[in-house]
mmCIF file of C-alpha atoms and ligand atoms in Angstrom:
data_model
loop_
_atom_site.group_PDB
_atom_site.id
_atom_site.type_symbol
_atom_site.label_atom_id
_atom_site.label_comp_id
_atom_site.label_asym_id
_atom_site.label_seq_id
_atom_site.Cartn_x
_atom_site.Cartn_y
_atom_site.Cartn_z
ATOM 1 C CA MET A 134 -5.669 -20.552 20.914
ATOM 2 C CA ALA A 135 -3.222 -17.855 19.892
ATOM 3 C CA ALA A 136 -3.158 -16.913 16.219
ATOM 4 C CA GLU A 137 -0.241 -17.517 13.911
ATOM 5 C CA LEU A 138 1.600 -14.279 13.287
ATOM 6 C CA ILE A 139 1.719 -13.116 9.677
ATOM 7 C CA ASP A 140 5.271 -11.838 9.529
ATOM 8 C CA GLY A 141 5.100 -8.929 7.076
ATOM 9 C CA LYS A 142 8.746 -8.110 7.695
ATOM 10 C CA LYS A 143 9.818 -11.545 6.537
ATOM 11 C CA VAL A 144 7.461 -11.682 3.543
ATOM 12 C CA ALA A 145 8.709 -8.215 2.549
ATOM 13 C CA ALA A 146 12.356 -9.271 2.953
ATOM 14 C CA ASP A 147 11.748 -12.287 0.672
ATOM 15 C CA ILE A 148 10.162 -10.055 -1.986
ATOM 16 C CA ARG A 149 13.007 -7.549 -1.725
ATOM 17 C CA ALA A 150 15.627 -10.288 -2.058
ATOM 18 C CA LYS A 151 13.965 -11.546 -5.266
ATOM 19 C CA LEU A 152 13.769 -7.991 -6.575
ATOM 20 C CA ALA A 153 17.482 -7.415 -5.858
ATOM 21 C CA THR A 154 18.319 -10.448 -8.020
ATOM 22 C CA GLU A 155 15.986 -9.215 -10.765
ATOM 23 C CA VAL A 156 17.471 -5.705 -10.663
ATOM 24 C CA ALA A 157 20.997 -7.153 -11.034
ATOM 25 C CA GLU A 158 19.809 -9.132 -14.080
ATOM 26 C CA LEU A 159 18.131 -6.057 -15.567
ATOM 27 C CA LYS A 160 21.258 -3.952 -15.018
ATOM 28 C CA ALA A 161 23.296 -6.558 -16.891
ATOM 29 C CA LYS A 162 20.965 -5.888 -19.837
ATOM 30 C CA GLY A 163 21.446 -2.130 -19.503
ATOM 31 C CA ILE A 164 18.153 -1.486 -17.697
ATOM 32 C CA ALA A 165 18.652 0.441 -14.425
ATOM 33 C CA PRO A 166 15.384 0.968 -12.533
ATOM 34 C CA GLY A 167 15.009 4.414 -10.983
ATOM 35 C CA LEU A 168 12.459 5.938 -8.595
ATOM 36 C CA ALA A 169 11.907 9.668 -8.076
ATOM 37 C CA VAL A 170 10.569 10.535 -4.642
ATOM 38 C CA VAL A 171 9.051 13.980 -4.207
ATOM 39 C CA LEU A 172 8.755 15.257 -0.654
ATOM 40 C CA VAL A 173 7.193 18.673 -0.170
ATOM 41 C CA GLY A 174 7.492 20.345 3.234
ATOM 42 C CA GLU A 175 8.706 19.099 6.592
ATOM 43 C CA ASN A 176 6.069 16.614 7.791
ATOM 44 C CA PRO A 177 8.116 14.333 10.127
ATOM 45 C CA ALA A 178 6.080 11.186 9.328
ATOM 46 C CA SER A 179 6.500 11.836 5.588
ATOM 47 C CA GLN A 180 10.244 12.392 6.052
ATOM 48 C CA LYS A 181 10.457 9.025 7.827
ATOM 49 C CA TYR A 182 8.502 7.215 5.096
ATOM 50 C CA VAL A 183 10.650 8.802 2.385
ATOM 51 C CA SER A 184 13.907 7.790 4.070
ATOM 52 C CA SER A 185 12.627 4.177 4.435
ATOM 53 C CA LYS A 186 11.816 4.164 0.717
ATOM 54 C CA GLU A 187 15.261 5.549 -0.192
ATOM 55 C CA LYS A 188 16.915 2.926 2.012
ATOM 56 C CA ALA A 189 14.913 0.126 0.366
ATOM 57 C CA CYS A 190 15.898 1.404 -3.095
ATOM 58 C CA GLY A 191 19.576 1.378 -2.052
ATOM 59 C CA GLU A 192 19.382 -2.205 -0.757
ATOM 60 C CA ILE A 193 17.752 -3.501 -3.939
ATOM 61 C CA GLY A 194 19.940 -1.542 -6.362
ATOM 62 C CA ILE A 195 17.222 0.834 -7.559
ATOM 63 C CA ALA A 196 18.457 4.381 -8.198
ATOM 64 C CA SER A 197 16.533 6.865 -6.074
ATOM 65 C CA PHE A 198 16.212 10.501 -7.012
ATOM 66 C CA ALA A 199 15.059 12.546 -4.039
ATOM 67 C CA HIS A 200 13.381 15.904 -4.560
ATOM 68 C CA LYS A 201 13.020 17.534 -1.150
ATOM 69 C CA ILE A 202 11.206 20.773 -1.704
ATOM 70 C CA PRO A 203 10.095 23.582 0.637
ATOM 71 C CA ALA A 204 6.368 23.884 1.357
ATOM 72 C CA THR A 205 6.428 27.291 -0.346
ATOM 73 C CA ILE A 206 6.554 25.668 -3.803
ATOM 74 C CA THR A 207 3.678 26.783 -6.024
ATOM 75 C CA GLN A 208 1.257 24.479 -7.811
ATOM 76 C CA ALA A 209 2.741 25.558 -11.161
ATOM 77 C CA GLU A 210 6.315 24.805 -10.022
ATOM 78 C CA LEU A 211 5.325 21.394 -8.700
ATOM 79 C CA ARG A 212 3.480 20.676 -11.936
ATOM 80 C CA THR A 213 6.660 21.585 -13.864
ATOM 81 C CA LEU A 214 8.707 19.197 -11.712
ATOM 82 C CA ILE A 215 6.263 16.344 -12.393
ATOM 83 C CA ASP A 216 6.439 17.100 -16.126
ATOM 84 C CA GLN A 217 10.257 16.979 -15.984
ATOM 85 C CA LEU A 218 10.170 13.639 -14.157
ATOM 86 C CA ASN A 219 7.578 12.275 -16.608
ATOM 87 C CA GLY A 220 10.039 13.043 -19.414
ATOM 88 C CA ASP A 221 13.214 11.823 -17.663
ATOM 89 C CA PRO A 222 14.273 8.410 -19.005
ATOM 90 C CA LYS A 223 16.290 7.628 -15.826
ATOM 91 C CA VAL A 224 13.091 7.887 -13.786
ATOM 92 C CA ASN A 225 10.841 4.836 -14.173
ATOM 93 C CA GLY A 226 8.565 5.555 -11.237
ATOM 94 C CA ILE A 227 7.370 8.748 -9.557
ATOM 95 C CA LEU A 228 6.203 8.882 -5.992
ATOM 96 C CA VAL A 229 4.772 12.059 -4.499
ATOM 97 C CA GLN A 230 4.667 11.613 -0.735
ATOM 98 C CA LEU A 231 1.222 12.491 0.610
ATOM 99 C CA PRO A 232 -0.216 14.511 2.176
ATOM 100 C CA LEU A 233 0.945 17.614 0.320
ATOM 101 C CA PRO A 234 1.008 20.817 2.385
ATOM 102 C CA LYS A 235 -2.193 22.882 2.470
ATOM 103 C CA GLY A 236 -2.706 25.100 -0.551
ATOM 104 C CA LEU A 237 -1.466 22.537 -3.083
ATOM 105 C CA ASP A 238 -3.988 20.641 -5.187
ATOM 106 C CA GLU A 239 -3.041 17.043 -4.443
ATOM 107 C CA LYS A 240 -5.454 15.521 -6.930
ATOM 108 C CA GLU A 241 -4.185 17.604 -9.837
ATOM 109 C CA ILE A 242 -0.565 16.700 -9.068
ATOM 110 C CA MET A 243 -1.310 12.974 -8.700
ATOM 111 C CA ASN A 244 -3.256 12.959 -11.966
ATOM 112 C CA ARG A 245 -0.339 14.647 -13.737
ATOM 113 C CA ILE A 246 1.985 11.682 -13.101
ATOM 114 C CA SER A 247 2.340 9.687 -16.311
ATOM 115 C CA PRO A 248 0.301 6.443 -16.035
ATOM 116 C CA ALA A 249 3.472 4.564 -17.099
ATOM 117 C CA LYS A 250 5.274 5.919 -13.991
ATOM 118 C CA ASP A 251 2.418 5.826 -11.455
ATOM 119 C CA VAL A 252 4.096 3.298 -9.144
ATOM 120 C CA ASP A 253 1.809 4.288 -6.261
ATOM 121 C CA GLY A 254 -1.136 3.106 -8.345
ATOM 122 C CA PHE A 255 -3.323 6.001 -7.183
ATOM 123 C CA GLY A 256 -4.127 7.495 -10.594
ATOM 124 C CA PRO A 257 -7.270 6.953 -12.673
ATOM 125 C CA ASP A 258 -5.478 4.738 -15.206
ATOM 126 C CA ALA A 259 -4.197 2.322 -12.525
ATOM 127 C CA LEU A 260 -7.504 2.309 -10.641
ATOM 128 C CA GLY A 261 -9.502 1.861 -13.846
ATOM 129 C CA LYS A 262 -7.365 -1.129 -14.809
ATOM 130 C CA LEU A 263 -7.911 -2.617 -11.376
ATOM 131 C CA VAL A 264 -11.679 -2.384 -11.840
ATOM 132 C CA LEU A 265 -11.390 -3.825 -15.349
ATOM 133 C CA ASP A 266 -9.113 -6.673 -14.143
ATOM 134 C CA GLU A 267 -6.450 -5.565 -16.593
ATOM 135 C CA PRO A 268 -2.728 -5.631 -15.747
ATOM 136 C CA GLY A 269 -1.614 -2.350 -14.217
ATOM 137 C CA PHE A 270 0.084 -0.858 -11.173
ATOM 138 C CA ILE A 271 -1.644 -1.966 -7.983
ATOM 139 C CA ALA A 272 -1.588 0.381 -4.985
ATOM 140 C CA CYS A 273 1.212 -0.803 -2.708
ATOM 141 C CA THR A 274 -0.558 -1.243 0.640
ATOM 142 C CA PRO A 275 -3.496 -3.341 -0.643
ATOM 143 C CA HIS A 276 -1.128 -5.282 -2.892
ATOM 144 C CA GLY A 277 1.053 -5.972 0.140
ATOM 145 C CA ALA A 278 -1.959 -7.216 2.105
ATOM 146 C CA MET A 279 -2.769 -9.673 -0.697
ATOM 147 C CA LYS A 280 0.854 -10.864 -0.835
ATOM 148 C CA MET A 281 0.762 -11.588 2.908
ATOM 149 C CA LEU A 282 -2.377 -13.718 2.469
ATOM 150 C CA GLU A 283 -0.686 -15.522 -0.420
ATOM 151 C CA ALA A 284 2.504 -16.143 1.580
ATOM 152 C CA TYR A 285 0.481 -17.848 4.322
ATOM 153 C CA GLN A 286 -1.637 -19.756 1.780
ATOM 154 C CA ILE A 287 -4.830 -18.043 2.853
ATOM 155 C CA ASP A 288 -6.956 -18.346 -0.266
ATOM 156 C CA PRO A 289 -9.778 -15.756 -0.382
ATOM 157 C CA LYS A 290 -11.799 -17.886 -2.832
ATOM 158 C CA GLY A 291 -15.284 -18.514 -1.477
ATOM 159 C CA LYS A 292 -14.488 -16.772 1.823
ATOM 160 C CA HIS A 293 -16.280 -13.777 3.245
ATOM 161 C CA ALA A 294 -13.846 -10.852 3.350
ATOM 162 C CA VAL A 295 -14.708 -7.660 5.198
ATOM 163 C CA VAL A 296 -12.710 -4.509 4.519
ATOM 164 C CA VAL A 297 -13.241 -1.752 7.072
ATOM 165 C CA GLY A 298 -12.399 1.535 5.324
ATOM 166 C CA ARG A 299 -13.183 2.701 1.798
ATOM 167 C CA SER A 300 -10.332 5.050 0.894
ATOM 168 C CA VAL A 301 -9.120 5.207 -2.686
ATOM 169 C CA ILE A 302 -5.585 4.258 -1.639
ATOM 170 C CA VAL A 303 -6.354 1.294 0.648
ATOM 171 C CA GLY A 304 -9.941 0.164 1.277
ATOM 172 C CA LYS A 305 -11.432 0.263 -2.222
ATOM 173 C CA PRO A 306 -8.475 -1.292 -4.087
ATOM 174 C CA LEU A 307 -8.141 -3.974 -1.404
ATOM 175 C CA ALA A 308 -11.821 -4.878 -1.753
ATOM 176 C CA LEU A 309 -11.363 -5.159 -5.543
ATOM 177 C CA LEU A 310 -8.283 -7.358 -5.143
ATOM 178 C CA LEU A 311 -10.141 -9.679 -2.765
ATOM 179 C CA LEU A 312 -12.991 -9.807 -5.265
ATOM 180 C CA ARG A 313 -10.485 -10.644 -8.007
ATOM 181 C CA LYS A 314 -9.456 -13.617 -5.857
ATOM 182 C CA HIS A 315 -13.113 -14.676 -5.630
ATOM 183 C CA ALA A 316 -13.914 -13.642 -2.067
ATOM 184 C CA THR A 317 -17.399 -12.418 -1.214
ATOM 185 C CA VAL A 318 -16.572 -8.888 -0.143
ATOM 186 C CA THR A 319 -18.246 -6.462 2.232
ATOM 187 C CA ILE A 320 -16.914 -2.918 2.575
ATOM 188 C CA ALA A 321 -17.641 -1.184 5.876
ATOM 189 C CA HIS A 322 -17.135 2.526 6.585
ATOM 190 C CA SER A 323 -18.040 5.277 9.005
ATOM 191 C CA ARG A 324 -21.775 5.078 8.203
ATOM 192 C CA THR A 325 -21.959 1.292 8.662
ATOM 193 C CA THR A 326 -24.479 0.867 11.448
ATOM 194 C CA ASN A 327 -23.751 -2.664 12.640
ATOM 195 C CA LEU A 328 -19.971 -2.890 12.366
ATOM 196 C CA LYS A 329 -19.585 -5.601 14.995
ATOM 197 C CA GLU A 330 -22.054 -7.963 13.268
ATOM 198 C CA VAL A 331 -20.448 -7.258 9.896
ATOM 199 C CA CYS A 332 -16.955 -7.963 11.215
ATOM 200 C CA LEU A 333 -18.088 -11.143 12.965
ATOM 201 C CA LYS A 334 -18.977 -12.577 9.531
ATOM 202 C CA ALA A 335 -15.445 -12.086 8.220
ATOM 203 C CA ASP A 336 -13.250 -15.058 7.412
ATOM 204 C CA ILE A 337 -10.749 -12.419 6.306
ATOM 205 C CA LEU A 338 -10.970 -9.118 8.167
ATOM 206 C CA CYS A 339 -8.955 -6.143 6.904
ATOM 207 C CA ALA A 340 -8.892 -2.931 8.896
ATOM 208 C CA ALA A 341 -7.876 0.327 7.204
ATOM 209 C CA VAL A 342 -9.429 3.063 9.294
ATOM 210 C CA GLY A 343 -6.817 4.959 11.299
ATOM 211 C CA LYS A 344 -8.378 4.563 14.763
ATOM 212 C CA ALA A 345 -6.301 2.840 17.430
ATOM 213 C CA LYS A 346 -7.651 -0.564 18.504
ATOM 214 C CA MET A 347 -11.172 0.162 17.248
ATOM 215 C CA ILE A 348 -11.567 -3.476 16.173
ATOM 216 C CA THR A 349 -11.953 -5.232 19.489
ATOM 217 C CA GLY A 350 -11.533 -8.943 20.196
ATOM 218 C CA ASP A 351 -15.289 -9.573 20.297
ATOM 219 C CA MET A 352 -15.563 -8.364 16.664
ATOM 220 C CA ILE A 353 -13.342 -11.200 15.396
ATOM 221 C CA LYS A 354 -14.799 -14.465 14.120
ATOM 222 C CA GLU A 355 -13.061 -17.541 15.566
ATOM 223 C CA GLY A 356 -10.430 -18.694 13.076
ATOM 224 C CA ALA A 357 -10.418 -15.507 10.969
ATOM 225 C CA ALA A 358 -7.377 -14.066 9.216
ATOM 226 C CA VAL A 359 -6.879 -10.478 10.369
ATOM 227 C CA ILE A 360 -4.932 -7.957 8.314
ATOM 228 C CA ASP A 361 -4.337 -4.740 10.223
ATOM 229 C CA ILE A 362 -3.356 -1.847 7.995
ATOM 230 C CA GLY A 363 -3.880 0.997 10.454
ATOM 231 C CA ILE A 364 -0.976 3.021 11.773
ATOM 232 C CA ASN A 365 -1.810 5.015 14.883
ATOM 233 C CA VAL A 366 0.458 6.738 17.371
ATOM 234 C CA THR A 367 -0.760 6.528 20.987
ATOM 235 C CA ALA A 368 -0.371 9.298 23.563
ATOM 236 C CA GLU A 369 2.686 7.381 24.823
ATOM 237 C CA GLY A 370 4.223 7.511 21.351
ATOM 238 C CA LYS A 371 3.636 3.797 20.652
ATOM 239 C CA ILE A 372 2.607 2.667 17.159
ATOM 240 C CA VAL A 373 -0.517 0.500 17.168
ATOM 241 C CA GLY A 374 -2.924 -0.748 14.535
ATOM 242 C CA ASP A 375 -6.679 -0.480 14.163
ATOM 243 C CA VAL A 376 -7.095 -3.900 15.774
ATOM 244 C CA ASP A 377 -6.751 -4.670 19.471
ATOM 245 C CA PHE A 378 -3.967 -7.149 18.778
ATOM 246 C CA ASP A 379 -3.776 -8.887 22.171
ATOM 247 C CA ALA A 380 -7.506 -9.638 22.278
ATOM 248 C CA ALA A 381 -7.812 -10.430 18.566
ATOM 249 C CA LYS A 382 -4.967 -12.942 18.530
ATOM 250 C CA GLU A 383 -6.909 -15.135 20.965
ATOM 251 C CA ARG A 384 -9.708 -15.588 18.392
ATOM 252 C CA ALA A 385 -8.039 -15.237 15.001
ATOM 253 C CA ALA A 386 -6.169 -18.017 13.223
ATOM 254 C CA TYR A 387 -3.779 -15.536 11.572
ATOM 255 C CA ILE A 388 -2.992 -11.931 12.398
ATOM 256 C CA THR A 389 -0.579 -9.240 11.220
ATOM 257 C CA PRO A 390 1.308 -7.241 13.837
ATOM 258 C CA VAL A 391 1.663 -3.446 13.838
ATOM 259 C CA PRO A 392 4.424 -2.554 13.312
ATOM 260 C CA GLY A 393 5.922 -5.367 11.228
ATOM 261 C CA GLY A 394 2.936 -6.267 9.035
ATOM 262 C CA ALA A 395 1.425 -4.025 6.378
ATOM 263 C CA GLY A 396 4.108 -1.300 6.723
ATOM 264 C CA PRO A 397 7.155 -3.208 5.403
ATOM 265 C CA MET A 398 4.964 -4.823 2.729
ATOM 266 C CA THR A 399 3.947 -1.407 1.401
ATOM 267 C CA ILE A 400 7.577 -0.463 0.783
ATOM 268 C CA ALA A 401 8.367 -3.851 -0.777
ATOM 269 C CA MET A 402 5.448 -3.456 -3.208
ATOM 270 C CA LEU A 403 6.614 0.039 -4.139
ATOM 271 C CA MET A 404 9.954 -1.493 -5.098
ATOM 272 C CA TYR A 405 8.069 -4.204 -7.005
ATOM 273 C CA ASN A 406 6.100 -1.585 -8.952
ATOM 274 C CA THR A 407 9.279 0.361 -9.736
ATOM 275 C CA VAL A 408 10.961 -2.726 -11.187
ATOM 276 C CA LEU A 409 7.770 -3.452 -13.129
ATOM 277 C CA ALA A 410 7.759 0.125 -14.468
ATOM 278 C CA ALA A 411 11.381 -0.186 -15.614
ATOM 279 C CA LYS A 412 10.620 -3.467 -17.379
ATOM 280 C CA MET A 413 7.507 -2.074 -19.005
ATOM 281 C CA GLN A 414 9.341 1.032 -20.222
ATOM 282 C CA ALA A 415 12.050 -1.222 -21.685
ATOM 283 C CA GLY A 416 9.408 -3.137 -23.632
ATOM 284 C CA ILE A 417 9.389 -6.210 -21.383
ATOM 285 C CA PRO A 418 5.789 -7.473 -21.082
ATOM 286 C CA PHE A 419 3.803 -6.244 -18.104
ATOM 287 C CA THR A 420 2.793 -8.963 -15.691
ATOM 288 C CA VAL A 421 1.456 -8.575 -12.161
HETATM 289 P P1 LIG B 1766 -8.697 7.399 5.289
HETATM 290 O O1 LIG B 1766 -8.823 8.341 6.422
HETATM 291 O O2 LIG B 1766 -8.585 7.909 3.909
HETATM 292 O O3 LIG B 1766 -9.931 6.375 5.323
HETATM 293 C C1 LIG B 1766 -10.388 5.847 6.523
HETATM 294 C C2 LIG B 1766 -11.608 5.023 6.282
HETATM 295 O O4 LIG B 1766 -12.071 4.532 7.533
HETATM 296 C C3 LIG B 1766 -12.761 5.794 5.644
HETATM 297 O O5 LIG B 1766 -13.318 5.063 4.586
HETATM 298 C C4 LIG B 1766 -13.754 5.976 6.785
HETATM 299 O O6 LIG B 1766 -15.100 5.963 6.375
HETATM 300 C C5 LIG B 1766 -13.469 4.746 7.619
HETATM 301 N N1 LIG B 1766 -13.881 4.951 9.000
HETATM 302 C C6 LIG B 1766 -13.637 6.009 9.797
HETATM 303 N N2 LIG B 1766 -14.189 5.833 11.005
HETATM 304 C C7 LIG B 1766 -14.816 4.640 10.956
HETATM 305 C C8 LIG B 1766 -15.582 3.910 11.882
HETATM 306 N N3 LIG B 1766 -15.809 4.358 13.119
HETATM 307 N N4 LIG B 1766 -16.076 2.727 11.505
HETATM 308 C C9 LIG B 1766 -15.862 2.232 10.266
HETATM 309 N N5 LIG B 1766 -15.131 2.885 9.342
HETATM 310 C C10 LIG B 1766 -14.614 4.072 9.689
HETATM 311 O O7 LIG B 1766 -7.451 6.476 5.659
HETATM 312 P P2 LIG B 1766 -6.491 5.558 4.738
HETATM 313 O O8 LIG B 1766 -7.278 4.550 4.037
HETATM 314 O O9 LIG B 1766 -5.552 6.418 4.000
HETATM 315 O O10 LIG B 1766 -5.634 4.850 5.882
HETATM 316 C C11 LIG B 1766 -6.265 4.010 6.831
HETATM 317 C C12 LIG B 1766 -5.225 3.589 7.853
HETATM 318 O O11 LIG B 1766 -4.201 2.857 7.195
HETATM 319 C C13 LIG B 1766 -4.510 4.762 8.535
HETATM 320 O O12 LIG B 1766 -4.202 4.396 9.858
HETATM 321 C C14 LIG B 1766 -3.230 4.907 7.759
HETATM 322 O O13 LIG B 1766 -2.189 5.472 8.519
HETATM 323 C C15 LIG B 1766 -2.943 3.462 7.440
HETATM 324 N N6 LIG B 1766 -2.117 3.274 6.277
HETATM 325 C C16 LIG B 1766 -1.077 2.420 6.407
HETATM 326 C C17 LIG B 1766 -0.233 2.206 5.370
HETATM 327 C C18 LIG B 1766 0.878 1.267 5.570
HETATM 328 O O14 LIG B 1766 1.864 1.340 4.855
HETATM 329 N N7 LIG B 1766 0.788 0.338 6.510
HETATM 330 C C19 LIG B 1766 -0.379 2.894 4.087
HETATM 331 C C20 LIG B 1766 -1.598 3.695 3.993
HETATM 332 C C21 LIG B 1766 -2.406 3.879 5.073
HETATM 333 P P3 LIG B 1766 -15.762 7.113 5.460
HETATM 334 O O15 LIG B 1766 -15.300 6.830 4.067
HETATM 335 O O16 LIG B 1766 -17.218 6.905 5.647
HETATM 336 O O17 LIG B 1766 -15.264 8.415 5.993
#
């Protein structure tokens, strides 16, 4: 039986429509959410991501302040820019598009972003709050994955969730969010010796690895919900996920496509975090 498609594009469009209404209401109260996007260098994928983010801001009514900077910028100059943005009242959220060009200390720059403006949710304050189950910015891609489950009424409570990948920006926060929703969570990674057996136990299987089609159909439990976060470009220039979609959809009950799943959700959740940041900075209580 073919799986039901989890339409990330549609879920994202619904979230963006609600945000557009909220932004209009905030503007009527004199609160105009603004996002600063810092792009260093000429990485084509980064340029594409940044223009999608700017477009989304425009559609929702969020002001976007683009800082497109040559790769020759020094660490000190970039630090100064972050400090300026931290102090700019028009800027509610700061996004530094990763990866930064070689020679720049990414970690130092990310940690310099004010916790109140860390709409990517990558900083120690946001991650600490996630571990502590306190309200805070949640990293956009894992948050988007959770919103897709919610939209399709897939309740993680009591289910076995397997997250393949343990990065700080996707795998680890996603595992914590699933735990927060009372799933029993297994995190797999490159040293996991029996990946197929681990995956076969998953009622909810999330792949965040970055290897085209590495999750094959025979690794999917019948009736599982499969969230594919991977973005991989094939030799033919096609974008595919970490999951072999055609084989997996024959066993899963729900599956996200790539593209059209986690990608649009990530941008929607960035917009969500920016609106949240604007509200928080205006003294409106923080809720996630
Ligand atoms: P990282 O490279 O930071 O992490 C990859 C993870 O996969 C690591 O934890 C690594 O394990 C694990 N891994 C590598 N090989 C294997 C293997 N053979 N078996 C099991 N685990 C393995 O990637 P990210 O988390 O940043 O991104 C993951 C994917 O998600 C990428 O394709 C990326 O493009 C995509 N992505 C998509 C986004 C979206 O908007 N849709 C946003 C962000 C990312 P170990 O820790 O042991 O090295």
